[in-house]
Coordinates of C-alpha atoms and ligand atoms in Angstrom, one line a residue:
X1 CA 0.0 0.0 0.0
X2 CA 3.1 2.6 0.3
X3 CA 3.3 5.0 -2.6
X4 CA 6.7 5.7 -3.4
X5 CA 7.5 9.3 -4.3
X6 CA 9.1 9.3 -7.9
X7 CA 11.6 11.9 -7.1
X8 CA 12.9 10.9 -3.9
X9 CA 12.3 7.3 -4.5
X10 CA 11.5 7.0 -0.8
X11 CA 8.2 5.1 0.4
X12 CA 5.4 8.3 0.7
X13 CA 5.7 8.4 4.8
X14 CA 9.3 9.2 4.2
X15 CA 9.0 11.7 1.7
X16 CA 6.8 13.7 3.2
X17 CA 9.2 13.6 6.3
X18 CA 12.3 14.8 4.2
X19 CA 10.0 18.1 2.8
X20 CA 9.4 18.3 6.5
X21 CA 13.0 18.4 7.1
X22 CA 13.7 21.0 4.1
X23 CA 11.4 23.3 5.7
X24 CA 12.8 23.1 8.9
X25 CA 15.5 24.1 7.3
X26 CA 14.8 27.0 5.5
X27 CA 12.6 28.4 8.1
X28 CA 15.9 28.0 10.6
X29 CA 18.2 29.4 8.0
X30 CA 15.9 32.3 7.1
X31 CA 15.5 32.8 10.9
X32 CA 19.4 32.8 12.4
X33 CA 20.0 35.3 9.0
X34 CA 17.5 37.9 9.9
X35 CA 19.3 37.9 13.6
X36 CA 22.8 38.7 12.2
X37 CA 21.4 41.2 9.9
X38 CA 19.8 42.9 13.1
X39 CA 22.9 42.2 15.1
X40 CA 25.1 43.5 12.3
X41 CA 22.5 46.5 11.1
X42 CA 22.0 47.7 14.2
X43 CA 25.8 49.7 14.3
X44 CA 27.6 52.0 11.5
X45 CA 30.6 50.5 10.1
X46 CA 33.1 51.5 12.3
X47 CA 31.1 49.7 15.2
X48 CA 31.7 46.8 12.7
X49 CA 35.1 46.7 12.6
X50 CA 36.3 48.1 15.7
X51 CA 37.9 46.0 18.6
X52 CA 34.8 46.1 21.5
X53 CA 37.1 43.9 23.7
X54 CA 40.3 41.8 23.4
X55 CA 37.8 38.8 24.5
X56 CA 35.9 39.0 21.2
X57 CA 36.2 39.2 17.1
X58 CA 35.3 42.4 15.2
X59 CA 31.4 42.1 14.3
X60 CA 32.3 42.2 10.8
X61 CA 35.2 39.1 11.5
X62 CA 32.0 37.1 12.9
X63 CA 29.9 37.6 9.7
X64 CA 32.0 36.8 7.3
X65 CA 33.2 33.7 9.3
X66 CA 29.2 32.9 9.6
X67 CA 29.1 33.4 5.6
X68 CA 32.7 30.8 5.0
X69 CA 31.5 28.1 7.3
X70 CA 28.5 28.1 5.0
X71 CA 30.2 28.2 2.1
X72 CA 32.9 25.4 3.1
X73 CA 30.5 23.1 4.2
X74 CA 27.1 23.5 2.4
X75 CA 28.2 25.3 -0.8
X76 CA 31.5 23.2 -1.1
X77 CA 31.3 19.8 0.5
X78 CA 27.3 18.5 0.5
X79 CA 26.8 21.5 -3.1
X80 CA 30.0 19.8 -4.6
X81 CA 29.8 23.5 -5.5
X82 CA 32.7 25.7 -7.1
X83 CA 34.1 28.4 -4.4
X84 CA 31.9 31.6 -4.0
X85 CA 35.7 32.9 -2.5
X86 CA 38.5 30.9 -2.9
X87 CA 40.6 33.5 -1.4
X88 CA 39.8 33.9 2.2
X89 CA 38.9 30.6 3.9
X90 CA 42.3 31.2 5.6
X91 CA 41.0 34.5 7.1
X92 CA 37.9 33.0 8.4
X93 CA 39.8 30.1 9.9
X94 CA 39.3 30.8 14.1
X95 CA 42.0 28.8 14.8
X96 CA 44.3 30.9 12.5
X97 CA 44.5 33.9 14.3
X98 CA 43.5 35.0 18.2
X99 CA 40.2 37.2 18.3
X100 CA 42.2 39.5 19.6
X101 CA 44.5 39.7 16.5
X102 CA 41.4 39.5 13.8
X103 CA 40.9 43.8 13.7
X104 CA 44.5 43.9 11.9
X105 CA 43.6 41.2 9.3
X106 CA 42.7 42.0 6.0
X107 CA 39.0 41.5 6.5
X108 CA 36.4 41.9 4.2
X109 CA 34.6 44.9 4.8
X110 CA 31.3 45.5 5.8
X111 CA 29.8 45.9 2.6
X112 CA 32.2 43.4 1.1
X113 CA 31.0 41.0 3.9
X114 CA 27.2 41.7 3.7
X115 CA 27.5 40.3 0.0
X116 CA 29.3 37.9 0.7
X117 CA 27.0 36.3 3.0
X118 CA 24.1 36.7 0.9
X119 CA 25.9 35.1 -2.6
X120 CA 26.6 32.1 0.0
X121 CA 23.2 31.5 1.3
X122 CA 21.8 31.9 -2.9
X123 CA 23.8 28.9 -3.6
X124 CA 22.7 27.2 -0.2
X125 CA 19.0 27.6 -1.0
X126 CA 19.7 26.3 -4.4
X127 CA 21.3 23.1 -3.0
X128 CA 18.8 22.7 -0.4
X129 CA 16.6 22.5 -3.4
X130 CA 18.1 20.0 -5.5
X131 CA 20.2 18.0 -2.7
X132 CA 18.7 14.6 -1.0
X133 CA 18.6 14.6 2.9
X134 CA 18.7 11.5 3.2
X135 CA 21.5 9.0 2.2
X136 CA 24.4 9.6 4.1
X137 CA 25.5 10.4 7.4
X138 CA 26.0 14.4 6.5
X139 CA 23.1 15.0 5.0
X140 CA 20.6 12.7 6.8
X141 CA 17.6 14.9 8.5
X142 CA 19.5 17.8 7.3
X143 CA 21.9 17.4 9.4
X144 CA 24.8 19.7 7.5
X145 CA 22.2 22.1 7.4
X146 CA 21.3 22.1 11.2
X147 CA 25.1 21.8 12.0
X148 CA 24.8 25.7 10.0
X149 CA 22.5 27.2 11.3
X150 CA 23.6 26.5 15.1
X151 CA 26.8 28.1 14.1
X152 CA 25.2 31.3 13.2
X153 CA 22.9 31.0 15.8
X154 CA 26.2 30.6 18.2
X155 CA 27.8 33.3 16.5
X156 CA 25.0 35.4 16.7
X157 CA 25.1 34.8 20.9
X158 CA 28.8 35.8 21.0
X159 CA 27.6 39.2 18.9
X160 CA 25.2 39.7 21.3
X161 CA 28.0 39.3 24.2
X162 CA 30.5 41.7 21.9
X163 CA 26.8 43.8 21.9
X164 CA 27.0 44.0 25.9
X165 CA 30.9 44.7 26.1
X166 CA 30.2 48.0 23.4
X167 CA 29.9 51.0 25.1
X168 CA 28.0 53.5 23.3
X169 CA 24.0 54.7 22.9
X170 CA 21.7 52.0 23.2
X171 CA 20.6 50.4 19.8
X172 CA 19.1 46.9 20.7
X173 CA 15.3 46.7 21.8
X174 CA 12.7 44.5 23.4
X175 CA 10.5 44.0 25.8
X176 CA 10.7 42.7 29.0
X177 CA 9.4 39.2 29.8
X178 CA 5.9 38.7 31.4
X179 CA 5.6 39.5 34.8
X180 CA 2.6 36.9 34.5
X181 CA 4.7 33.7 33.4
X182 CA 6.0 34.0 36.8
X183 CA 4.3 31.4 39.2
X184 CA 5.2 30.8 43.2
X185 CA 7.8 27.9 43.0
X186 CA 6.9 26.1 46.6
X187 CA 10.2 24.3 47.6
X188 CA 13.2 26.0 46.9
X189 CA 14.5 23.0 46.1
X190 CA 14.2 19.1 44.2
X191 CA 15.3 15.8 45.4
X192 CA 16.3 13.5 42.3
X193 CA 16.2 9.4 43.5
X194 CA 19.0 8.1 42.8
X195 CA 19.4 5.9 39.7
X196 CA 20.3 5.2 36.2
X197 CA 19.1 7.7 33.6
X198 CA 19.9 7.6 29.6
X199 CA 22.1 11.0 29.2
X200 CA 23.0 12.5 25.4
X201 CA 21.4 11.1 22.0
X202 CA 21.5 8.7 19.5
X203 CA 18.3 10.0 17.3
X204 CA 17.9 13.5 17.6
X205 CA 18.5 14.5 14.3
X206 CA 20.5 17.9 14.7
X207 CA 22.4 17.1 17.6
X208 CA 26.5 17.9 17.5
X209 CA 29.1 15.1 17.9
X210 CA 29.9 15.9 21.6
X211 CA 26.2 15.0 22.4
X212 CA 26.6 11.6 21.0
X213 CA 25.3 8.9 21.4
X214 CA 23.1 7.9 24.2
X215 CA 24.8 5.9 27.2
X216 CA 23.1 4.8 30.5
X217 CA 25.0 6.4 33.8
X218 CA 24.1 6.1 36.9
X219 CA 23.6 9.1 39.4
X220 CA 23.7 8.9 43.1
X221 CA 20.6 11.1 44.8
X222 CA 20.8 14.9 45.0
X223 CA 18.9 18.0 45.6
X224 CA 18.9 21.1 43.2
X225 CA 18.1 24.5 43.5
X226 CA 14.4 25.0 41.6
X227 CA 15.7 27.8 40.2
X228 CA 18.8 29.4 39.7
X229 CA 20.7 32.0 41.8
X230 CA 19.5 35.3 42.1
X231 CA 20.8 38.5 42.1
X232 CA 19.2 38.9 45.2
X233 CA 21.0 35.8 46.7
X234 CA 24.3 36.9 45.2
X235 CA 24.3 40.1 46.7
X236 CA 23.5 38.3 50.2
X237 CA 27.3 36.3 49.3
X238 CA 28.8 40.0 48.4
X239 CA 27.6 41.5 51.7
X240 CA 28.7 38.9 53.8
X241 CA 32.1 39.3 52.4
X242 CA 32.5 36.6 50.3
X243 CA 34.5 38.3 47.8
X244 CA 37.1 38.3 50.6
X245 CA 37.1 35.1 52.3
X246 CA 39.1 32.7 50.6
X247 CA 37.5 29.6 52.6
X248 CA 34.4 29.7 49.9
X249 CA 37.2 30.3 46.9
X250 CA 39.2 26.9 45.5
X251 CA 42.7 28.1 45.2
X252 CA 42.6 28.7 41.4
X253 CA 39.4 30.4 41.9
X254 CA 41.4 32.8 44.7
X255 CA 44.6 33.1 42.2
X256 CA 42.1 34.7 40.0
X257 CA 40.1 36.6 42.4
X258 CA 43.0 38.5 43.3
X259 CA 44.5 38.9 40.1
X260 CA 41.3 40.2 38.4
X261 CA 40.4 41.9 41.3
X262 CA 36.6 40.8 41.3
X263 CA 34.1 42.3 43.6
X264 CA 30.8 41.6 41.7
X265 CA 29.7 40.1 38.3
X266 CA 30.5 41.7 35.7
X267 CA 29.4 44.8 34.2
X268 CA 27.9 45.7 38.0
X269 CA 29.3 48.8 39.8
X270 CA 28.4 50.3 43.0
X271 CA 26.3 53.4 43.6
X272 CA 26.4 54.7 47.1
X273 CA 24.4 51.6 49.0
X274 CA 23.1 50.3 46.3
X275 CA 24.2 48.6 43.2
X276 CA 23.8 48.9 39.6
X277 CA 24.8 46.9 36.2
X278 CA 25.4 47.9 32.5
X279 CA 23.0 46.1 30.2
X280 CA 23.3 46.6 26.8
X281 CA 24.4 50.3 27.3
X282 CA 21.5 50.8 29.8
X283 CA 22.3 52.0 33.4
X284 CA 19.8 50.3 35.6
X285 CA 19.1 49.0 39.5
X286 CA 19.9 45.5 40.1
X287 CA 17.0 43.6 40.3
X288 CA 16.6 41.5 42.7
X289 CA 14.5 38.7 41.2
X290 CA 16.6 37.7 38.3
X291 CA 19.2 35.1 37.9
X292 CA 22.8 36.5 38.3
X293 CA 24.2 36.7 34.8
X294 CA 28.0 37.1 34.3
X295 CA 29.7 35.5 37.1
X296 CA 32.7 32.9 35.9
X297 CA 32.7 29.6 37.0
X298 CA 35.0 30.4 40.3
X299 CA 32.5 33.0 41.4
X300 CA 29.8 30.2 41.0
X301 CA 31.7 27.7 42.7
X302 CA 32.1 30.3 45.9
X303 CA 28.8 31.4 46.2
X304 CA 28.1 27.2 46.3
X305 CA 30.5 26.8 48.8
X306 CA 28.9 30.2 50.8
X307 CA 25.9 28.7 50.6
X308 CA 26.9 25.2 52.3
X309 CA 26.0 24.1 48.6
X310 CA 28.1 23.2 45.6
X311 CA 27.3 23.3 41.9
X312 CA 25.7 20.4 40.0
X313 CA 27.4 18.2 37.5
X314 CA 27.2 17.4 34.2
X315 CA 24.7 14.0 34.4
X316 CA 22.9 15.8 37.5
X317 CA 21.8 18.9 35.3
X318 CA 21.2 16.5 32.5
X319 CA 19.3 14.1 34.8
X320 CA 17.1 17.0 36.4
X321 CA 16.3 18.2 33.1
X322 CA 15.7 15.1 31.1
X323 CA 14.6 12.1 33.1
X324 CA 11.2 11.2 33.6
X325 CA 10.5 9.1 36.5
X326 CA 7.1 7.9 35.2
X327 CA 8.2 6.4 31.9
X328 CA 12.2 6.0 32.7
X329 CA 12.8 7.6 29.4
X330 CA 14.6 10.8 28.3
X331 CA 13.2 13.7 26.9
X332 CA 14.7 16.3 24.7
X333 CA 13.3 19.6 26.9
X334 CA 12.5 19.4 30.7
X335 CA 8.6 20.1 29.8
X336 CA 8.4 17.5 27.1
X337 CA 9.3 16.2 23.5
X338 CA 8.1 19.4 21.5
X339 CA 10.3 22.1 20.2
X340 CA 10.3 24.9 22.6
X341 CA 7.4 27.6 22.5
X342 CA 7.1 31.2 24.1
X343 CA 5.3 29.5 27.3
X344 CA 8.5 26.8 27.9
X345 CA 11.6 29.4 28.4
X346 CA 13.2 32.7 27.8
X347 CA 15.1 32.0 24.3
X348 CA 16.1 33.6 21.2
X349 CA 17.3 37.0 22.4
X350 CA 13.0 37.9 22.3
X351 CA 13.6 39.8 25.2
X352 CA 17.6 41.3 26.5
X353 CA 17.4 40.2 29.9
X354 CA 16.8 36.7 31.8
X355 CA 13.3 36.2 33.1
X356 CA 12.8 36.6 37.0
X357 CA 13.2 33.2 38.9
X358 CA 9.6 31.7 38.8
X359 CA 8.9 32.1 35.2
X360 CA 7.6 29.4 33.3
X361 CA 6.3 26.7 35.2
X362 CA 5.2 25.3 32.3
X363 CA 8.6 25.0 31.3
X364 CA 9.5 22.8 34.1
X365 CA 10.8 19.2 34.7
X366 CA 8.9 16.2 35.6
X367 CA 9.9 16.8 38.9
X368 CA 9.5 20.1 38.9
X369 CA 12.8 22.1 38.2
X370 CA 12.3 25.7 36.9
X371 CA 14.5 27.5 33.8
X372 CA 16.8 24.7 33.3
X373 CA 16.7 26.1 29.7
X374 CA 16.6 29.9 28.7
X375 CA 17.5 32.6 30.8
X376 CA 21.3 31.7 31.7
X377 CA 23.5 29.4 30.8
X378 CA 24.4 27.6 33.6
X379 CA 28.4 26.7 34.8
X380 CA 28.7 23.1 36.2
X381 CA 31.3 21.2 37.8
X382 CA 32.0 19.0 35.2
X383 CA 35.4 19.5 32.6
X384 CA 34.8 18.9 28.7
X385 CA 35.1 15.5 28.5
X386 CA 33.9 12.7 25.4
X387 CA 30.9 10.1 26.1
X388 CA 31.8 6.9 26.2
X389 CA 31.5 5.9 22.2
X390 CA 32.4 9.3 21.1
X391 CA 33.2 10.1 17.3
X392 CA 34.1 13.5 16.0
X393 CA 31.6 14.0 13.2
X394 CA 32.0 15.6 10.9
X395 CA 34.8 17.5 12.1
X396 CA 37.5 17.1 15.4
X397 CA 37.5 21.1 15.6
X398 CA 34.2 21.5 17.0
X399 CA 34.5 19.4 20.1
X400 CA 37.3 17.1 20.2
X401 CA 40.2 19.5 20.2
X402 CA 38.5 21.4 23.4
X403 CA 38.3 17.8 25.4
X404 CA 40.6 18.0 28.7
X405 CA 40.6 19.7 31.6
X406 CA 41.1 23.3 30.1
X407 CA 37.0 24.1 30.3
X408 CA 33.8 23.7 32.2
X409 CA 30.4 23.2 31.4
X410 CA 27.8 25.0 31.2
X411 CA 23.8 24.3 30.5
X412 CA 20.7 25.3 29.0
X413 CA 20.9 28.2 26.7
X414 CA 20.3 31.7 27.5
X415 CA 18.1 34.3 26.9
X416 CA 20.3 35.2 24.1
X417 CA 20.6 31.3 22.6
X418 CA 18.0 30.5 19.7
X419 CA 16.0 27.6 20.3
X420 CA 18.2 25.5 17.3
X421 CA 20.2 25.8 19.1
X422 CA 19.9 24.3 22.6
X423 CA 18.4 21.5 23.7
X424 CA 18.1 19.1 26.7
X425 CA 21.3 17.5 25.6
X426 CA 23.0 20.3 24.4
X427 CA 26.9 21.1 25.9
X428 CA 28.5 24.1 25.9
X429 CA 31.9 25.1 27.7
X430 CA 34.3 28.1 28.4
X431 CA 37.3 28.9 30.0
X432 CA 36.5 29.2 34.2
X433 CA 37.3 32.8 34.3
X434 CA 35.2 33.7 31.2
X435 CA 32.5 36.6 32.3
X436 CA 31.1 38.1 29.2
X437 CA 28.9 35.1 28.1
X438 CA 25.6 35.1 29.7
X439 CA 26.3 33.0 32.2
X440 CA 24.7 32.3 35.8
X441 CA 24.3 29.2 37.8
X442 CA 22.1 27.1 40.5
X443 CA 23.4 25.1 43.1
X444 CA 23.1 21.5 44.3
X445 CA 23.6 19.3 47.4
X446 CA 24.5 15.6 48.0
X447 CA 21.3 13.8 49.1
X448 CA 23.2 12.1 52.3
X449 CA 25.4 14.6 54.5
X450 CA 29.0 13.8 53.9
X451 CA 30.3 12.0 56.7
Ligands
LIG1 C1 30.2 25.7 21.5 C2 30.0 28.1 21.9 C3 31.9 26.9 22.7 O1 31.5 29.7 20.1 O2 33.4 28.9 20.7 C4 31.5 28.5 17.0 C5 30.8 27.2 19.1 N1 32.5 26.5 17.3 N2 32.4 28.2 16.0 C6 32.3 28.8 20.4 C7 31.6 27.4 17.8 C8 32.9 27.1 16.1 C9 31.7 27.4 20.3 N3 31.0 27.0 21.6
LIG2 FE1 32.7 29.5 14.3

């Protein structure tokens, strides 16, 4: 009874999924586009291709990179296509030159960049067209494609952080997130029962190497926070002089307390008895209610420690935010299976700030674990490290080079990750000391007191 569909020559059911999978695809590639376009729009040229910080790339170094990604792998290897640009692949290549370095390359320039980018994604749109997605391990589900459009989505984040660190007039805009998605959370914290738990993926189909493939673990029992830390709770650790009492610091976390002289997260200053922070070139009160964004990993770790607490690891984050106790399974978001929506978190830079702790309960775990996704990335006490079975696909740069004990992990998106690109098995890391992501954190416990 299965019709086969001529051009495809995949049973009916099938085809239909692959045009499924084609829109998906140019709906994501349409949307991460019209993001760096704002991101990239929303300054003159010299905004472009100034130096915002030594931490980041010139704006106009991150487009153009966006644009020869594209190019090298859609255009290139899945097109079989002939260069757009031959010339500057080596430019483009992050692991060429420091982002420091990048303002005194010969970069394309803004307008050179812009059409750049748009003579890529022609071509790309044309082999989405003609291309199969189906047949190998590259193109299966759109995979190349997905693998794309997270790195522009990425990218797009780290504009938004070079965004934060610009100092100038305002010239990004939204509006703030609904006071009403906030809901009271009863128990400020979770116990998860101790047990196995699948952690990472074998099926979805967009998911990056490092996320591969699904293993069982086991996870002894645990408490987490309900919601992350607050800026309220931080400032409790600031006034009771944890900034200056090395007991809550780990002695790298010290070394570099001292040397960067930290007092607060970043971009926060004090005003008389109160405090302030910089967001997005807006001077504003600290407010109390939202999650504490830009701390490092060491100032996480202390405020852990402060609070007789510690930070989760990997599998416990994963395993708060996945398993589901009723059915034993997996699923991809804390709230369910479906992609996420604008009741389930605070994603896609839709509004420039995280969500006050509380919001969207109907984002929450089975067990009842608020804004493990959205809002904040959040730093865990785990290093970079491979599943058991890992395989760099379809190339070692993304993850496999970063594997050691150089980075930690961190969780969940922010309110400045697009929904491609985040998901319940999604792992990001960064250097400890790094601030200028949007970072935050929520602490954990053991179950049992240590004896
Ligand atoms: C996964 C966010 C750590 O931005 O450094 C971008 C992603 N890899 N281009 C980064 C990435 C290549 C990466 N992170
Ligand atoms: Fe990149």
């Amino acid at each position: 009874m299965t019709t086969t569909d001529q051009s495809s020559g995949l049973p009916g059911g099938a085809a239909t999924e692959v045009e499924r999978a084609r829109e998906r695809v140019a709906e994501a590639l349409l949307r991460s586009r019209a993001r760096s376009t704002l991101l990239t729009d929303a300054v003159d040229d010299d905004d472009l291709v100034r130096q915002h910080s030594k931490l980041m790339s010139p704006l106009v170094w991150d487009l153009a990179h966006i644009g020869n990604q594209e190019e090298l792998w859609l255009v290139r290897d899945v097109g079989g296509r002939e260069p757009v640009r031959s010339d500057i692949d080596e430019l483009y290549d992050a692991f060429q030159h420091s982002r420091a370095s990048r303002t005194e390359l010969p970069l394309l320039s803004p307008t050179e960049a812009r059409t750049y980018v748009a003579q890529v994604r022609d071509k790309v749109f044309d082999v989405l067209d003609r291309v199969p997605l189906h047949g190998s391990r590259l193109v299966d589900g759109g995979f190349a494609f997905g693998m794309i459009v997270q790195h522009e989505q990425q990218h797009d984040e780290t504009m938004l952080a070079t965004h934060q660190l610009r100092v100038g007039a305002p010239v990004l805009h939204a509006p703030d997130p609904d006071p009403a998605l906030v809901a009271p959370i009863g128990a400020r914290e979770v116990f998860v029962p101790a047990g196995e738990f699948t952690m990472g993926t074998s099926t979805e189909p967009w998911a990056l190497d490092n996320e591969r493939p699904a293993f069982q673990t086991h996870v002894d029992a645990f408490y987490i926070d309900t919601v992350p830390v607050s800026n309220g709770d931080y400032l409790a650790f600031i006034d009771a002089g944890g900034y200056d009492d090395p007991r809550w610091w780990s002695e790298v976390g010290w070394a570099y307390r001292q040397k960067a002289k930290l007092t607060a997260p970043r971009f926060w200053q004090r005003d008389g008895d109160r405090w302030l922070r910089t967001r997005f070139s807006v001077v504003e009160p600290v407010p109390v209610d939202e999650p504490v964004v830009h701390v490092c990993f060491h100032e996480a770790a202390a405020y852990a420690k402060w609070a007789g607490k510690r930070l989760p690891t990997e599998p416990e984050w994963e395993k708060a935010a996945r398993h589901d106790p009723a059915t034993g399974r997996s699923r991809r978001y804390p709230w369910g299976d479906e992609d996420p929506g604008v009741e389930h978190a605070n994603l896609g830079q839709r509004h420039l700030r995280p969500a006050p702790v509380g919001s969207y309960p109907k984002g929450a775990s089975p067990l009842g674990v608020r804004q493990l996704i959205g809002d904040v990335w959040e730093w865990l006490d785990s290093d970079f490290q491979p599943y058991p079975g890992f395989a760099a696909f379809p190339y070692r740069e993304y993850s496999e080079v970063f594997f050691g004990g150089d980075y930690k992990m961190l969780r969940g998106g922010s309110f400045g990750t697009d929904s491609a690109a985040v998901r319940g098995t999604f792992r990001n890391w960064d250097h400890p000391i790094r601030r200028q992501i949007f970072s935050g954190f929520r602490c954990a416990r053991d179950a049992r007191p240590a004896s």
